[in-house]
PDB file of C-alpha atoms in Angstrom:
ATOM      1  CA  GLU O   1      78.143  55.367  56.080  1.00 93.00           C
ATOM      2  CA  ILE O   2      74.765  56.301  54.648  1.00 95.00           C
ATOM      3  CA  VAL O   3      74.219  60.055  54.560  1.00 97.00           C
ATOM      4  CA  LEU O   4      70.677  61.413  54.803  1.00 98.00           C
ATOM      5  CA  THR O   5      69.944  64.849  53.357  1.00 98.00           C
ATOM      6  CA  GLN O   6      66.733  66.576  54.378  1.00 98.00           C
ATOM      7  CA  SER O   7      65.052  69.383  52.507  1.00 95.00           C
ATOM      8  CA  PRO O   8      64.137  72.082  52.948  1.00 96.00           C
ATOM      9  CA  ALA O   9      66.127  73.141  55.999  1.00 97.00           C
ATOM     10  CA  THR O  10      63.255  75.361  57.076  1.00 97.00           C
ATOM     11  CA  LEU O  11      59.641  75.241  55.970  1.00 97.00           C
ATOM     12  CA  SER O  12      57.327  78.125  56.740  1.00 97.00           C
ATOM     13  CA  LEU O  13      53.621  77.325  56.599  1.00 96.00           C
ATOM     14  CA  SER O  14      50.358  78.157  58.327  1.00 95.00           C
ATOM     15  CA  PRO O  15      47.943  76.015  60.323  1.00 95.00           C
ATOM     16  CA  GLY O  16      45.652  74.095  58.018  1.00 96.00           C
ATOM     17  CA  GLU O  17      48.187  73.912  55.205  1.00 96.00           C
ATOM     18  CA  ARG O  18      49.827  70.745  53.906  1.00 97.00           C
ATOM     19  CA  ALA O  19      53.485  70.106  54.735  1.00 97.00           C
ATOM     20  CA  THR O  20      55.803  67.999  52.614  1.00 98.00           C
ATOM     21  CA  LEU O  21      59.247  67.177  54.005  1.00 98.00           C
ATOM     22  CA  SER O  22      61.875  65.269  52.034  1.00 98.00           C
ATOM     23  CA  CYS O  23      64.714  62.946  52.967  1.00 98.00           C
ATOM     24  CA  ARG O  24      67.218  61.585  50.457  1.00 98.00           C
ATOM     25  CA  ALA O  25      69.681  58.792  51.205  1.00 97.00           C
ATOM     26  CA  SER O  26      73.147  58.550  49.682  1.00 97.00           C
ATOM     27  CA  GLN O  27      72.420  54.905  48.843  1.00 96.00           C
ATOM     28  CA  SER O  28      69.385  52.674  49.015  1.00 97.00           C
ATOM     29  CA  VAL O  29      68.000  51.990  52.481  1.00 96.00           C
ATOM     30  CA  SER O  30      65.062  49.966  51.138  1.00 94.00           C
ATOM     31  CA  SER O  31      62.161  50.876  53.473  1.00 95.00           C
ATOM     32  CA  SER O  32      64.314  51.099  56.610  1.00 95.00           C
ATOM     33  CA  LEU O  33      63.598  54.734  57.309  1.00 97.00           C
ATOM     34  CA  ALA O  34      61.960  56.432  60.271  1.00 98.00           C
ATOM     35  CA  TRP O  35      60.761  59.954  61.032  1.00 98.00           C
ATOM     36  CA  TYR O  36      60.893  61.721  64.392  1.00 98.00           C
ATOM     37  CA  GLN O  37      59.399  64.956  65.707  1.00 98.00           C
ATOM     38  CA  GLN O  38      61.236  67.085  68.259  1.00 98.00           C
ATOM     39  CA  LYS O  39      59.766  70.101  70.012  1.00 97.00           C
ATOM     40  CA  PRO O  40      61.940  72.623  71.892  1.00 95.00           C
ATOM     41  CA  GLY O  41      63.230  71.248  75.171  1.00 95.00           C
ATOM     42  CA  GLN O  42      61.745  67.808  74.536  1.00 97.00           C
ATOM     43  CA  ALA O  43      63.037  64.430  73.484  1.00 98.00           C
ATOM     44  CA  PRO O  44      62.351  63.248  69.948  1.00 98.00           C
ATOM     45  CA  ARG O  45      59.208  61.208  69.330  1.00 98.00           C
ATOM     46  CA  LEU O  46      58.873  58.438  66.780  1.00 98.00           C
ATOM     47  CA  LEU O  47      56.268  59.269  64.148  1.00 98.00           C
ATOM     48  CA  ILE O  48      56.831  56.844  61.268  1.00 97.00           C
ATOM     49  CA  TYR O  49      58.829  53.631  60.980  1.00 96.00           C
ATOM     50  CA  ASP O  50      59.685  51.496  57.975  1.00 95.00           C
ATOM     51  CA  ALA O  51      58.941  54.448  55.695  1.00 96.00           C
ATOM     52  CA  SER O  52      55.154  54.386  55.948  1.00 97.00           C
ATOM     53  CA  ASN O  53      53.964  52.888  59.231  1.00 96.00           C
ATOM     54  CA  ARG O  54      52.621  55.257  61.863  1.00 97.00           C
ATOM     55  CA  ALA O  55      53.864  54.644  65.390  1.00 95.00           C
ATOM     56  CA  THR O  56      51.404  54.053  68.198  1.00 94.00           C
ATOM     57  CA  GLY O  57      49.286  57.086  68.978  1.00 95.00           C
ATOM     58  CA  ILE O  58      50.396  59.153  65.985  1.00 97.00           C
ATOM     59  CA  PRO O  59      47.515  61.006  64.314  1.00 97.00           C
ATOM     60  CA  ALA O  60      46.431  60.022  60.821  1.00 97.00           C
ATOM     61  CA  ARG O  61      47.395  63.435  59.418  1.00 97.00           C
ATOM     62  CA  PHE O  62      51.006  62.213  59.497  1.00 98.00           C
ATOM     63  CA  SER O  63      51.973  59.904  56.646  1.00 98.00           C
ATOM     64  CA  GLY O  64      55.219  58.627  55.196  1.00 98.00           C
ATOM     65  CA  SER O  65      56.085  57.352  51.758  1.00 97.00           C
ATOM     66  CA  GLY O  66      59.033  56.318  49.632  1.00 97.00           C
ATOM     67  CA  SER O  67      61.591  53.569  49.299  1.00 97.00           C
ATOM     68  CA  GLY O  68      65.148  53.209  48.142  1.00 97.00           C
ATOM     69  CA  THR O  69      66.700  56.663  48.355  1.00 97.00           C
ATOM     70  CA  ASP O  70      63.784  59.124  48.345  1.00 98.00           C
ATOM     71  CA  PHE O  71      61.321  59.549  51.174  1.00 98.00           C
ATOM     72  CA  THR O  72      58.595  61.991  52.117  1.00 98.00           C
ATOM     73  CA  LEU O  73      56.853  62.893  55.351  1.00 98.00           C
ATOM     74  CA  THR O  74      53.488  64.559  54.752  1.00 98.00           C
ATOM     75  CA  ILE O  75      51.368  66.362  57.305  1.00 97.00           C
ATOM     76  CA  SER O  76      47.987  66.732  55.626  1.00 96.00           C
ATOM     77  CA  SER O  77      46.623  69.687  57.590  1.00 95.00           C
ATOM     78  CA  LEU O  78      48.939  71.391  60.042  1.00 96.00           C
ATOM     79  CA  GLU O  79      47.875  71.802  63.639  1.00 96.00           C
ATOM     80  CA  PRO O  80      49.564  74.415  65.881  1.00 95.00           C
ATOM     81  CA  GLN O  81      51.323  71.655  67.832  1.00 96.00           C
ATOM     82  CA  ASP O  82      52.969  70.280  64.670  1.00 97.00           C
ATOM     83  CA  PHE O  83      55.456  73.133  64.420  1.00 93.00           C
ATOM     84  CA  ALA O  84      58.705  71.476  65.412  1.00 97.00           C
ATOM     85  CA  VAL O  85      61.897  69.977  63.987  1.00 98.00           C
ATOM     86  CA  TYR O  86      61.605  66.731  62.046  1.00 98.00           C
ATOM     87  CA  TYR O  87      64.400  64.204  61.554  1.00 98.00           C
ATOM     88  CA  CYS O  88      64.656  61.199  59.291  1.00 98.00           C
ATOM     89  CA  GLN O  89      66.780  58.213  60.342  1.00 98.00           C
ATOM     90  CA  GLN O  90      67.944  55.095  58.545  1.00 97.00           C
ATOM     91  CA  ARG O  91      68.602  51.651  59.984  1.00 95.00           C
ATOM     92  CA  SER O  92      69.640  49.808  56.834  1.00 93.00           C
ATOM     93  CA  ASN O  93      72.607  47.518  57.339  1.00 80.00           C
ATOM     94  CA  TRP O  94      73.651  49.286  60.552  1.00 88.00           C
ATOM     95  CA  PRO O  95      75.923  50.163  62.262  1.00 91.00           C
ATOM     96  CA  PRO O  96      76.043  52.981  61.936  1.00 94.00           C
ATOM     97  CA  ILE O  97      72.538  54.314  62.371  1.00 96.00           C
ATOM     98  CA  THR O  98      72.383  57.799  60.882  1.00 97.00           C
ATOM     99  CA  PHE O  99      70.046  60.781  61.045  1.00 98.00           C
ATOM    100  CA  GLY O 100      69.327  63.597  58.652  1.00 98.00           C
ATOM    101  CA  GLN O 101      70.199  67.133  59.714  1.00 98.00           C
ATOM    102  CA  GLY O 102      66.560  68.020  60.347  1.00 98.00           C
ATOM    103  CA  THR O 103      63.851  70.222  58.865  1.00 98.00           C
ATOM    104  CA  ARG O 104      62.464  73.032  60.973  1.00 98.00           C
ATOM    105  CA  LEU O 105      58.747  73.513  60.402  1.00 97.00           C
ATOM    106  CA  GLU O 106      57.772  77.004  61.461  1.00 95.00           C
ATOM    107  CA  ILE O 107      54.736  79.217  61.320  1.00 86.00           C
TER     108      ILE O 107
ATOM    109  CA  GLU Y   1      53.458  53.593  81.292  1.00 94.00           C
ATOM    110  CA  VAL Y   2      56.808  53.082  79.602  1.00 96.00           C
ATOM    111  CA  GLN Y   3      59.360  55.423  81.123  1.00 97.00           C
ATOM    112  CA  LEU Y   4      63.080  56.042  80.702  1.00 98.00           C
ATOM    113  CA  VAL Y   5      64.868  58.365  83.108  1.00 98.00           C
ATOM    114  CA  GLU Y   6      68.479  59.357  82.535  1.00 98.00           C
ATOM    115  CA  SER Y   7      70.838  60.632  85.206  1.00 97.00           C
ATOM    116  CA  GLY Y   8      74.521  61.236  85.786  1.00 97.00           C
ATOM    117  CA  GLY Y   9      75.134  64.184  83.516  1.00 96.00           C
ATOM    118  CA  GLY Y  10      77.020  67.294  84.596  1.00 97.00           C
ATOM    119  CA  LEU Y  11      80.116  69.397  84.115  1.00 97.00           C
ATOM    120  CA  VAL Y  12      83.386  67.532  83.606  1.00 97.00           C
ATOM    121  CA  GLN Y  13      86.850  68.676  82.600  1.00 97.00           C
ATOM    122  CA  PRO Y  14      88.424  67.590  79.317  1.00 97.00           C
ATOM    123  CA  GLY Y  15      90.031  64.198  79.754  1.00 97.00           C
ATOM    124  CA  GLY Y  16      87.672  63.287  82.564  1.00 97.00           C
ATOM    125  CA  SER Y  17      85.134  60.498  82.903  1.00 98.00           C
ATOM    126  CA  LEU Y  18      81.436  60.261  83.540  1.00 98.00           C
ATOM    127  CA  ARG Y  19      78.940  57.434  83.859  1.00 98.00           C
ATOM    128  CA  LEU Y  20      75.390  57.938  82.679  1.00 98.00           C
ATOM    129  CA  SER Y  21      72.495  55.809  83.866  1.00 98.00           C
ATOM    130  CA  CYS Y  22      69.050  55.200  82.458  1.00 98.00           C
ATOM    131  CA  ALA Y  23      66.350  53.692  84.661  1.00 98.00           C
ATOM    132  CA  ALA Y  24      63.611  51.876  82.783  1.00 98.00           C
ATOM    133  CA  SER Y  25      60.103  51.093  83.961  1.00 97.00           C
ATOM    134  CA  GLY Y  26      56.743  50.062  82.572  1.00 97.00           C
ATOM    135  CA  PHE Y  27      58.056  47.326  80.298  1.00 97.00           C
ATOM    136  CA  THR Y  28      60.144  44.162  80.357  1.00 97.00           C
ATOM    137  CA  PHE Y  29      63.573  45.772  80.068  1.00 97.00           C
ATOM    138  CA  SER Y  30      65.418  42.513  79.422  1.00 97.00           C
ATOM    139  CA  SER Y  31      63.383  41.907  76.243  1.00 95.00           C
ATOM    140  CA  PHE Y  32      64.606  44.936  74.306  1.00 96.00           C
ATOM    141  CA  TRP Y  33      67.732  46.259  72.680  1.00 96.00           C
ATOM    142  CA  MET Y  34      68.604  49.663  74.125  1.00 98.00           C
ATOM    143  CA  SER Y  35      70.536  52.615  72.739  1.00 98.00           C
ATOM    144  CA  TRP Y  36      72.127  55.965  73.516  1.00 98.00           C
ATOM    145  CA  VAL Y  37      71.643  58.938  71.180  1.00 98.00           C
ATOM    146  CA  ARG Y  38      73.154  62.371  71.738  1.00 98.00           C
ATOM    147  CA  GLN Y  39      72.444  65.913  70.611  1.00 98.00           C
ATOM    148  CA  ALA Y  40      74.986  68.690  70.811  1.00 98.00           C
ATOM    149  CA  PRO Y  41      73.551  72.114  71.715  1.00 96.00           C
ATOM    150  CA  GLY Y  42      71.579  73.480  68.786  1.00 95.00           C
ATOM    151  CA  LYS Y  43      72.568  70.544  66.579  1.00 97.00           C
ATOM    152  CA  GLY Y  44      71.019  67.365  65.217  1.00 97.00           C
ATOM    153  CA  LEU Y  45      70.823  63.834  66.543  1.00 98.00           C
ATOM    154  CA  GLU Y  46      73.738  61.389  66.597  1.00 98.00           C
ATOM    155  CA  TRP Y  47      73.459  57.692  67.393  1.00 97.00           C
ATOM    156  CA  VAL Y  48      76.093  56.703  69.949  1.00 98.00           C
ATOM    157  CA  ALA Y  49      75.712  53.019  70.860  1.00 97.00           C
ATOM    158  CA  SER Y  50      73.324  50.078  71.090  1.00 96.00           C
ATOM    159  CA  ILE Y  51      73.280  46.913  73.196  1.00 97.00           C
ATOM    160  CA  LYS Y  52      71.503  43.597  72.827  1.00 95.00           C
ATOM    161  CA  GLN Y  53      69.017  42.280  75.367  1.00 95.00           C
ATOM    162  CA  ASP Y  54      71.575  40.144  77.214  1.00 94.00           C
ATOM    163  CA  GLY Y  55      74.513  42.487  76.654  1.00 94.00           C
ATOM    164  CA  SER Y  56      76.314  40.057  74.361  1.00 94.00           C
ATOM    165  CA  ASP Y  57      76.308  42.374  71.338  1.00 94.00           C
ATOM    166  CA  LYS Y  58      77.286  46.038  71.389  1.00 95.00           C
ATOM    167  CA  TYR Y  59      77.690  48.547  68.577  1.00 95.00           C
ATOM    168  CA  TYR Y  60      79.220  52.016  68.602  1.00 96.00           C
ATOM    169  CA  VAL Y  61      79.609  54.961  66.269  1.00 95.00           C
ATOM    170  CA  ASP Y  62      83.141  54.830  64.889  1.00 93.00           C
ATOM    171  CA  SER Y  63      84.017  58.383  65.902  1.00 89.00           C
ATOM    172  CA  LEU Y  64      84.070  57.434  69.594  1.00 90.00           C
ATOM    173  CA  MET Y  65      87.298  55.508  69.027  1.00 82.00           C
ATOM    174  CA  GLY Y  66      86.740  53.218  71.994  1.00 89.00           C
ATOM    175  CA  ARG Y  67      86.248  55.942  74.611  1.00 96.00           C
ATOM    176  CA  PHE Y  68      82.662  55.007  75.513  1.00 97.00           C
ATOM    177  CA  THR Y  69      81.241  51.709  76.796  1.00 97.00           C
ATOM    178  CA  ILE Y  70      77.569  50.773  76.828  1.00 98.00           C
ATOM    179  CA  SER Y  71      76.347  48.239  79.376  1.00 98.00           C
ATOM    180  CA  ARG Y  72      73.180  47.135  81.122  1.00 98.00           C
ATOM    181  CA  ASP Y  73      71.984  45.455  84.294  1.00 98.00           C
ATOM    182  CA  ASN Y  74      68.735  43.638  83.607  1.00 98.00           C
ATOM    183  CA  ALA Y  75      68.261  42.855  87.309  1.00 98.00           C
ATOM    184  CA  LYS Y  76      68.120  46.591  87.941  1.00 98.00           C
ATOM    185  CA  ASP Y  77      66.294  47.534  84.702  1.00 98.00           C
ATOM    186  CA  SER Y  78      69.112  49.932  83.967  1.00 98.00           C
ATOM    187  CA  LEU Y  79      71.241  51.012  81.029  1.00 98.00           C
ATOM    188  CA  TYR Y  80      74.630  52.685  81.369  1.00 98.00           C
ATOM    189  CA  LEU Y  81      77.129  54.667  79.332  1.00 98.00           C
ATOM    190  CA  GLN Y  82      80.676  54.917  80.649  1.00 98.00           C
ATOM    191  CA  MET Y  83      82.391  57.866  79.015  1.00 98.00           C
ATOM    192  CA  ASN Y  84      86.173  58.260  79.283  1.00 97.00           C
ATOM    193  CA  SER Y  85      88.699  60.714  77.859  1.00 97.00           C
ATOM    194  CA  LEU Y  86      85.937  63.250  77.372  1.00 97.00           C
ATOM    195  CA  ARG Y  87      86.391  66.061  74.880  1.00 97.00           C
ATOM    196  CA  ALA Y  88      84.647  69.367  74.331  1.00 97.00           C
ATOM    197  CA  GLU Y  89      82.903  67.889  71.298  1.00 96.00           C
ATOM    198  CA  ASP Y  90      81.211  65.312  73.558  1.00 97.00           C
ATOM    199  CA  THR Y  91      79.153  68.125  75.078  1.00 98.00           C
ATOM    200  CA  ALA Y  92      75.551  67.155  74.398  1.00 98.00           C
ATOM    201  CA  VAL Y  93      72.254  65.999  75.792  1.00 98.00           C
ATOM    202  CA  TYR Y  94      72.422  62.224  76.020  1.00 98.00           C
ATOM    203  CA  TYR Y  95      69.193  60.302  75.515  1.00 98.00           C
ATOM    204  CA  CYS Y  96      68.553  56.658  76.205  1.00 98.00           C
ATOM    205  CA  ALA Y  97      66.001  54.986  73.983  1.00 98.00           C
ATOM    206  CA  ARG Y  98      64.327  51.647  73.617  1.00 97.00           C
ATOM    207  CA  ASP Y  99      64.517  49.774  70.342  1.00 95.00           C
ATOM    208  CA  PRO Y 100      61.084  48.289  69.646  1.00 91.00           C
ATOM    209  CA  GLY Y 101      62.415  46.054  66.890  1.00 89.00           C
ATOM    210  CA  GLN Y 102      63.541  42.480  66.880  1.00 87.00           C
ATOM    211  CA  LYS Y 103      66.067  40.261  65.188  1.00 85.00           C
ATOM    212  CA  THR Y 104      65.272  36.713  64.122  1.00 86.00           C
ATOM    213  CA  PRO Y 105      66.787  34.440  61.486  1.00 86.00           C
ATOM    214  CA  THR Y 106      64.342  35.870  58.945  1.00 88.00           C
ATOM    215  CA  VAL Y 107      63.479  39.359  60.193  1.00 85.00           C
ATOM    216  CA  ASN Y 108      65.574  42.283  61.399  1.00 85.00           C
ATOM    217  CA  THR Y 109      63.627  45.360  62.424  1.00 87.00           C
ATOM    218  CA  LEU Y 110      66.212  46.702  64.861  1.00 89.00           C
ATOM    219  CA  GLY Y 111      67.437  50.257  64.680  1.00 92.00           C
ATOM    220  CA  CYS Y 112      64.490  52.430  65.678  1.00 94.00           C
ATOM    221  CA  PHE Y 113      64.034  54.422  68.866  1.00 97.00           C
ATOM    222  CA  ASP Y 114      60.775  54.483  70.788  1.00 95.00           C
ATOM    223  CA  PRO Y 115      60.382  55.857  73.359  1.00 97.00           C
ATOM    224  CA  TRP Y 116      63.158  58.206  74.456  1.00 98.00           C
ATOM    225  CA  GLY Y 117      64.080  59.448  77.903  1.00 98.00           C
ATOM    226  CA  GLN Y 118      64.107  63.155  78.691  1.00 97.00           C
ATOM    227  CA  GLY Y 119      67.886  63.311  78.364  1.00 98.00           C
ATOM    228  CA  THR Y 120      70.783  64.319  80.583  1.00 98.00           C
ATOM    229  CA  LEU Y 121      73.193  67.140  79.742  1.00 98.00           C
ATOM    230  CA  VAL Y 122      76.906  66.475  79.678  1.00 98.00           C
ATOM    231  CA  THR Y 123      79.151  69.531  79.484  1.00 98.00           C
ATOM    232  CA  VAL Y 124      82.862  69.064  78.904  1.00 98.00           C
ATOM    233  CA  SER Y 125      84.721  72.237  79.738  1.00 96.00           C
ATOM    234  CA  SER Y 126      87.597  73.532  81.839  1.00 95.00           C
TER     235      SER Y 126
END
């Protein structure tokens, strides 16, 4: 099973600042990595798939990069609605599909 | 508008059974793989199971040890999760999700979730 480790666990920033979230895989997942955003009381929403492709309707301030074992989700300039929990997820050679433990982005 | 609506959650005693349903609308249900993902209270996300368009392939997380069964009825645009021998650790919000990917002889983009339903809470407690 591929284990995904996200860092930091909590990231405290202010609106307008740049956010950088990391996800490291226990073995290579090539580019088969996705990022999701989850707000309190809501279902997760797909932000990025295949490491760097924005899902439909996702603003350009969200970008993903990386391949192999190290990945980054960047939010270029934080909006108030971006404060949420972010999960990475791998789909390389599944099953199983696995998620990281999440990064909480807080004000 | 693509919509997924789960139902069937509730309080069940340890050892009991429950069947979750997910009603799909706004897209051609029979053209997509579908999945269940769960989230224990205050915890992260855990993939549970996935099923092929025609139901001929199914995959599960190993930890379920055969207690859960995923199924679908394309005539009713519905996805199901039969849960047996429930344990306290199965307490979670259960989400159904569409897999927008595809699998061909040369390309496999399966294993993503978009969109998700709003979830249904399953509580296993005496």
